[in-house]
mmCIF file of C-alpha atoms in Angstrom:
data_model
loop_
_atom_site.group_PDB
_atom_site.id
_atom_site.type_symbol
_atom_site.label_atom_id
_atom_site.label_comp_id
_atom_site.label_asym_id
_atom_site.label_seq_id
_atom_site.Cartn_x
_atom_site.Cartn_y
_atom_site.Cartn_z
ATOM 1 C CA GLY A 1 15.392 151.134 38.576
ATOM 2 C CA GLU A 2 18.026 149.041 36.926
ATOM 3 C CA ASP A 3 17.145 147.255 33.713
ATOM 4 C CA VAL A 4 19.253 144.522 32.156
ATOM 5 C CA GLU A 5 18.353 143.240 28.711
ATOM 6 C CA GLN A 6 19.485 140.201 26.743
ATOM 7 C CA SER A 7 18.372 138.442 23.613
ATOM 8 C CA LEU A 8 16.467 135.271 24.455
ATOM 9 C CA PHE A 9 18.011 132.631 22.218
ATOM 10 C CA LEU A 10 21.292 131.796 20.495
ATOM 11 C CA SER A 11 22.209 128.690 18.503
ATOM 12 C CA VAL A 12 25.750 127.862 17.429
ATOM 13 C CA ARG A 13 27.549 124.859 15.977
ATOM 14 C CA GLU A 14 29.973 122.938 18.133
ATOM 15 C CA GLY A 15 33.469 124.373 17.747
ATOM 16 C CA ASP A 16 32.268 127.831 16.716
ATOM 17 C CA SER A 17 32.423 130.907 18.950
ATOM 18 C CA SER A 18 29.347 132.130 20.783
ATOM 19 C CA VAL A 19 28.730 135.774 21.588
ATOM 20 C CA ILE A 20 26.046 136.653 24.127
ATOM 21 C CA ASN A 21 25.145 140.322 24.462
ATOM 22 C CA CYS A 22 23.680 142.365 27.287
ATOM 23 C CA THR A 23 22.743 146.004 27.825
ATOM 24 C CA TYR A 24 22.328 147.581 31.241
ATOM 25 C CA THR A 25 21.144 150.911 32.576
ATOM 26 C CA ASP A 26 23.004 151.647 35.820
ATOM 27 C CA SER A 27 26.176 153.469 34.863
ATOM 28 C CA SER A 28 27.401 153.383 38.457
ATOM 29 C CA SER A 29 27.689 149.595 38.525
ATOM 30 C CA THR A 30 31.079 148.604 39.874
ATOM 31 C CA TYR A 31 30.984 144.989 38.805
ATOM 32 C CA LEU A 32 29.160 143.195 35.998
ATOM 33 C CA TYR A 33 28.749 139.451 35.983
ATOM 34 C CA TRP A 34 27.980 136.456 33.845
ATOM 35 C CA TYR A 35 26.211 133.469 35.363
ATOM 36 C CA LYS A 36 25.419 130.080 33.843
ATOM 37 C CA GLN A 37 22.368 128.025 34.728
ATOM 38 C CA GLU A 38 21.975 124.464 33.547
ATOM 39 C CA PRO A 39 18.514 122.854 33.443
ATOM 40 C CA GLY A 40 17.070 122.362 36.908
ATOM 41 C CA ALA A 41 20.134 123.789 38.608
ATOM 42 C CA GLY A 42 21.163 126.900 40.504
ATOM 43 C CA LEU A 43 23.424 129.710 39.304
ATOM 44 C CA GLN A 44 27.112 129.291 38.609
ATOM 45 C CA LEU A 45 29.282 132.413 38.484
ATOM 46 C CA LEU A 46 31.279 132.187 35.242
ATOM 47 C CA THR A 47 33.197 135.417 35.286
ATOM 48 C CA TYR A 48 32.928 139.074 36.192
ATOM 49 C CA ILE A 49 34.487 142.341 35.139
ATOM 50 C CA PHE A 50 35.285 145.470 37.085
ATOM 51 C CA SER A 51 33.853 148.612 35.564
ATOM 52 C CA ASN A 52 37.235 150.235 34.922
ATOM 53 C CA MET A 53 38.230 147.385 32.596
ATOM 54 C CA ASP A 54 37.418 147.015 28.899
ATOM 55 C CA MET A 55 38.174 143.344 28.558
ATOM 56 C CA LYS A 56 38.796 140.284 30.655
ATOM 57 C CA GLN A 57 39.887 136.888 29.399
ATOM 58 C CA ASP A 58 39.564 133.672 31.343
ATOM 59 C CA GLN A 59 40.451 130.530 29.363
ATOM 60 C CA ARG A 60 37.695 130.149 26.727
ATOM 61 C CA LEU A 61 35.723 133.121 28.042
ATOM 62 C CA THR A 62 36.233 136.730 26.990
ATOM 63 C CA VAL A 63 34.195 139.554 28.485
ATOM 64 C CA LEU A 64 34.029 142.892 26.687
ATOM 65 C CA LEU A 65 32.659 146.009 28.373
ATOM 66 C CA ASN A 66 31.675 149.208 26.583
ATOM 67 C CA LYS A 67 30.791 151.607 29.392
ATOM 68 C CA LYS A 68 29.813 154.420 27.064
ATOM 69 C CA ASP A 69 27.125 152.269 25.408
ATOM 70 C CA LYS A 70 26.426 150.259 28.600
ATOM 71 C CA HIS A 71 27.007 147.086 26.633
ATOM 72 C CA LEU A 72 28.503 143.876 27.947
ATOM 73 C CA SER A 73 29.278 140.749 25.948
ATOM 74 C CA LEU A 74 30.472 137.237 26.695
ATOM 75 C CA ARG A 75 32.377 135.339 24.045
ATOM 76 C CA ILE A 76 32.825 131.592 24.430
ATOM 77 C CA ALA A 77 35.533 130.212 22.166
ATOM 78 C CA ASP A 78 35.346 126.669 20.767
ATOM 79 C CA THR A 79 31.801 126.182 22.076
ATOM 80 C CA GLN A 80 31.056 122.672 23.316
ATOM 81 C CA THR A 81 27.768 120.822 23.835
ATOM 82 C CA GLY A 82 28.346 121.140 27.585
ATOM 83 C CA ASP A 83 28.074 124.903 27.175
ATOM 84 C CA SER A 84 24.367 124.563 26.354
ATOM 85 C CA ALA A 85 22.623 126.439 29.170
ATOM 86 C CA ILE A 86 21.008 129.744 30.044
ATOM 87 C CA TYR A 87 23.418 132.632 30.517
ATOM 88 C CA PHE A 88 22.519 135.591 32.701
ATOM 89 C CA CYS A 89 24.181 138.941 32.769
ATOM 90 C CA ALA A 90 23.846 140.823 36.077
ATOM 91 C CA GLU A 91 24.807 144.134 37.618
ATOM 92 C CA ALA A 92 24.995 145.063 41.276
ATOM 93 C CA ASP A 93 22.840 147.707 42.935
ATOM 94 C CA GLN A 94 25.294 150.222 44.331
ATOM 95 C CA THR A 95 22.784 152.097 46.431
ATOM 96 C CA GLY A 96 21.776 149.612 49.083
ATOM 97 C CA ALA A 97 22.173 145.956 49.738
ATOM 98 C CA ASN A 98 24.493 145.298 46.812
ATOM 99 C CA ASN A 99 21.885 142.925 45.429
ATOM 100 C CA LEU A 100 22.134 141.722 41.862
ATOM 101 C CA PHE A 101 19.879 142.702 38.978
ATOM 102 C CA PHE A 102 19.652 139.966 36.376
ATOM 103 C CA GLY A 103 18.638 139.974 32.750
ATOM 104 C CA THR A 104 16.053 137.499 31.469
ATOM 105 C CA GLY A 105 18.795 135.178 30.280
ATOM 106 C CA THR A 106 19.984 133.921 26.892
ATOM 107 C CA ARG A 107 19.383 130.263 26.123
ATOM 108 C CA LEU A 108 22.436 128.949 24.273
ATOM 109 C CA THR A 109 21.930 125.807 22.233
ATOM 110 C CA VAL A 110 25.022 124.111 20.832
ATOM 111 C CA ILE A 111 24.368 121.962 17.778
ATOM 112 C CA PRO A 112 26.702 118.941 17.440
ATOM 113 C CA GLU B 1 30.046 123.196 45.353
ATOM 114 C CA THR B 2 29.419 126.624 46.865
ATOM 115 C CA GLY B 3 28.894 125.620 50.488
ATOM 116 C CA VAL B 4 25.392 127.132 50.434
ATOM 117 C CA THR B 5 22.698 124.568 51.118
ATOM 118 C CA GLN B 6 18.964 124.984 50.716
ATOM 119 C CA SER B 7 16.048 122.855 51.806
ATOM 120 C CA PRO B 8 13.729 121.463 50.734
ATOM 121 C CA THR B 9 14.784 121.021 47.118
ATOM 122 C CA HIS B 10 11.221 120.584 45.872
ATOM 123 C CA LEU B 11 7.826 121.089 47.419
ATOM 124 C CA ILE B 12 4.198 121.448 46.441
ATOM 125 C CA LYS B 13 1.776 123.650 48.350
ATOM 126 C CA THR B 14 -1.851 124.609 47.980
ATOM 127 C CA ARG B 15 -2.981 128.174 47.316
ATOM 128 C CA GLY B 16 -3.519 130.015 50.600
ATOM 129 C CA GLN B 17 -1.046 127.909 52.557
ATOM 130 C CA GLN B 18 2.205 129.095 54.092
ATOM 131 C CA VAL B 19 5.711 127.882 53.279
ATOM 132 C CA THR B 20 9.132 128.117 54.941
ATOM 133 C CA LEU B 21 12.323 127.672 52.939
ATOM 134 C CA ARG B 22 15.704 127.313 54.598
ATOM 135 C CA CYS B 23 19.243 128.273 53.725
ATOM 136 C CA SER B 24 22.591 127.558 55.369
ATOM 137 C CA SER B 25 25.172 130.080 54.335
ATOM 138 C CA GLN B 26 28.785 129.370 53.607
ATOM 139 C CA SER B 27 30.989 129.253 56.686
ATOM 140 C CA GLY B 28 32.075 132.753 57.724
ATOM 141 C CA HIS B 29 29.424 134.533 55.668
ATOM 142 C CA ASN B 30 27.170 136.921 57.605
ATOM 143 C CA THR B 31 24.940 138.031 54.730
ATOM 144 C CA VAL B 32 22.160 136.105 53.029
ATOM 145 C CA SER B 33 20.055 137.271 50.093
ATOM 146 C CA TRP B 34 16.970 135.613 48.662
ATOM 147 C CA TYR B 35 15.897 135.659 45.029
ATOM 148 C CA GLN B 36 12.794 134.444 43.221
ATOM 149 C CA GLN B 37 13.207 133.003 39.735
ATOM 150 C CA ALA B 38 9.947 132.411 37.890
ATOM 151 C CA LEU B 39 9.972 130.078 34.903
ATOM 152 C CA GLY B 40 11.646 131.720 31.919
ATOM 153 C CA GLN B 41 12.789 134.743 33.915
ATOM 154 C CA GLY B 42 15.947 135.953 35.559
ATOM 155 C CA PRO B 43 16.211 135.902 39.350
ATOM 156 C CA GLN B 44 14.607 138.832 41.182
ATOM 157 C CA PHE B 45 15.860 140.139 44.510
ATOM 158 C CA ILE B 46 13.456 139.593 47.409
ATOM 159 C CA PHE B 47 15.481 140.789 50.403
ATOM 160 C CA GLN B 48 18.807 140.598 52.151
ATOM 161 C CA TYR B 49 19.690 139.846 55.765
ATOM 162 C CA TYR B 50 22.904 141.115 57.316
ATOM 163 C CA ARG B 51 23.782 140.156 60.873
ATOM 164 C CA GLU B 52 20.184 139.146 61.633
ATOM 165 C CA GLU B 53 18.624 142.399 60.345
ATOM 166 C CA GLU B 54 16.828 143.021 57.046
ATOM 167 C CA ASN B 55 19.198 145.113 54.945
ATOM 168 C CA GLY B 56 17.290 145.840 51.777
ATOM 169 C CA ARG B 57 14.164 144.638 50.061
ATOM 170 C CA GLY B 58 12.994 144.296 46.502
ATOM 171 C CA ASN B 59 9.502 144.818 45.143
ATOM 172 C CA PHE B 60 7.771 141.989 47.010
ATOM 173 C CA PRO B 61 4.681 142.219 49.234
ATOM 174 C CA PRO B 62 4.862 141.893 53.044
ATOM 175 C CA ARG B 63 3.622 138.308 52.913
ATOM 176 C CA PHE B 64 7.218 137.524 51.930
ATOM 177 C CA SER B 65 9.193 137.671 55.158
ATOM 178 C CA GLY B 66 12.469 136.346 56.437
ATOM 179 C CA LEU B 67 14.669 135.630 59.380
ATOM 180 C CA GLN B 68 18.355 135.274 59.950
ATOM 181 C CA PHE B 69 19.650 133.343 62.928
ATOM 182 C CA PRO B 70 22.782 133.922 65.069
ATOM 183 C CA ASN B 71 24.613 131.260 63.048
ATOM 184 C CA TYR B 72 23.662 133.315 59.934
ATOM 185 C CA SER B 73 21.425 130.654 58.444
ATOM 186 C CA SER B 74 18.192 132.062 57.102
ATOM 187 C CA GLU B 75 14.558 131.331 56.410
ATOM 188 C CA LEU B 76 12.205 132.697 53.779
ATOM 189 C CA ASN B 77 8.533 132.591 54.724
ATOM 190 C CA VAL B 78 5.696 133.158 52.295
ATOM 191 C CA ASN B 79 2.149 133.469 53.606
ATOM 192 C CA ALA B 80 -1.141 133.182 51.733
ATOM 193 C CA LEU B 81 0.487 131.460 48.775
ATOM 194 C CA GLU B 82 -0.678 132.424 45.300
ATOM 195 C CA LEU B 83 -0.282 130.474 42.074
ATOM 196 C CA ASP B 84 2.219 133.089 40.829
ATOM 197 C CA ASP B 85 4.512 132.269 43.759
ATOM 198 C CA SER B 86 5.461 129.087 41.920
ATOM 199 C CA ALA B 87 9.168 129.556 41.224
ATOM 200 C CA LEU B 88 12.723 128.574 42.049
ATOM 201 C CA TYR B 89 13.825 130.341 45.239
ATOM 202 C CA LEU B 90 17.546 130.950 45.406
ATOM 203 C CA CYS B 91 19.612 131.811 48.433
ATOM 204 C CA ALA B 92 22.959 133.580 48.115
ATOM 205 C CA SER B 93 25.508 134.127 50.835
ATOM 206 C CA SER B 94 28.391 136.566 50.993
ATOM 207 C CA LEU B 95 31.064 137.654 53.421
ATOM 208 C CA ASP B 96 29.283 140.909 54.189
ATOM 209 C CA SER B 97 26.590 143.172 52.809
ATOM 210 C CA ARG B 98 28.964 144.993 50.459
ATOM 211 C CA SER B 99 30.639 141.952 48.968
ATOM 212 C CA ALA B 100 31.347 142.122 45.297
ATOM 213 C CA GLY B 101 29.747 139.591 43.016
ATOM 214 C CA ASN B 102 32.805 137.416 42.831
ATOM 215 C CA THR B 103 32.224 136.514 46.453
ATOM 216 C CA ILE B 104 28.474 135.927 46.313
ATOM 217 C CA TYR B 105 27.661 132.230 46.297
ATOM 218 C CA PHE B 106 24.324 130.733 45.300
ATOM 219 C CA GLY B 107 22.663 127.581 46.526
ATOM 220 C CA GLU B 108 20.943 125.105 44.213
ATOM 221 C CA GLY B 109 17.533 126.522 45.051
ATOM 222 C CA SER B 110 14.164 125.316 46.280
ATOM 223 C CA TRP B 111 11.505 124.606 43.670
ATOM 224 C CA LEU B 112 8.079 125.658 44.926
ATOM 225 C CA THR B 113 4.917 124.676 43.074
ATOM 226 C CA VAL B 114 1.629 126.205 44.208
ATOM 227 C CA VAL B 115 -1.497 124.388 43.047
#
């Protein structure tokens, strides 16, 4: 089955850039996603990238996709304290219900 | 605000009991998926309902069951609760069963504690 892996923790100083990495196994994934979860809250879709793209930029967020290495990254420019949260990378199951497979999440801590 | 509402937001149950969680999908969405998120983990797919029929299931035992109603709202039922069922249960709605992730909307979740 699909397997999505992320490092568990990342700490950055306010104003610096954050880079959160993810590796996935299903090469047939059409879309790959980044979700944000704040403490005690549900999931917020941050951005997504179609598999035929290498890069997508959306304001402070940049997604890079390396299909050959099955590696996805999320860069947050000018990281703010409000960016402190858990970030999940996810891929969609193409074979059935189009459900999402999530990684274990990366906890980003922004130090003032 | 995603337009997906879940109830209750928090509840505590005793081991062996049964629980029903509810989800109202976004207007116009005919597909509802349920996910379980244990503490410190990513969400895991339980099952999906499309037009009132189960349309895919993850690796969960039969004591996890669901329903979808004609208005496309949905229920998740868990029988014979175990301590490991303690988790955040998330509902996601989408326009149809093949919707891409940019059109899958999550509710805020229901926190279940089993004691």
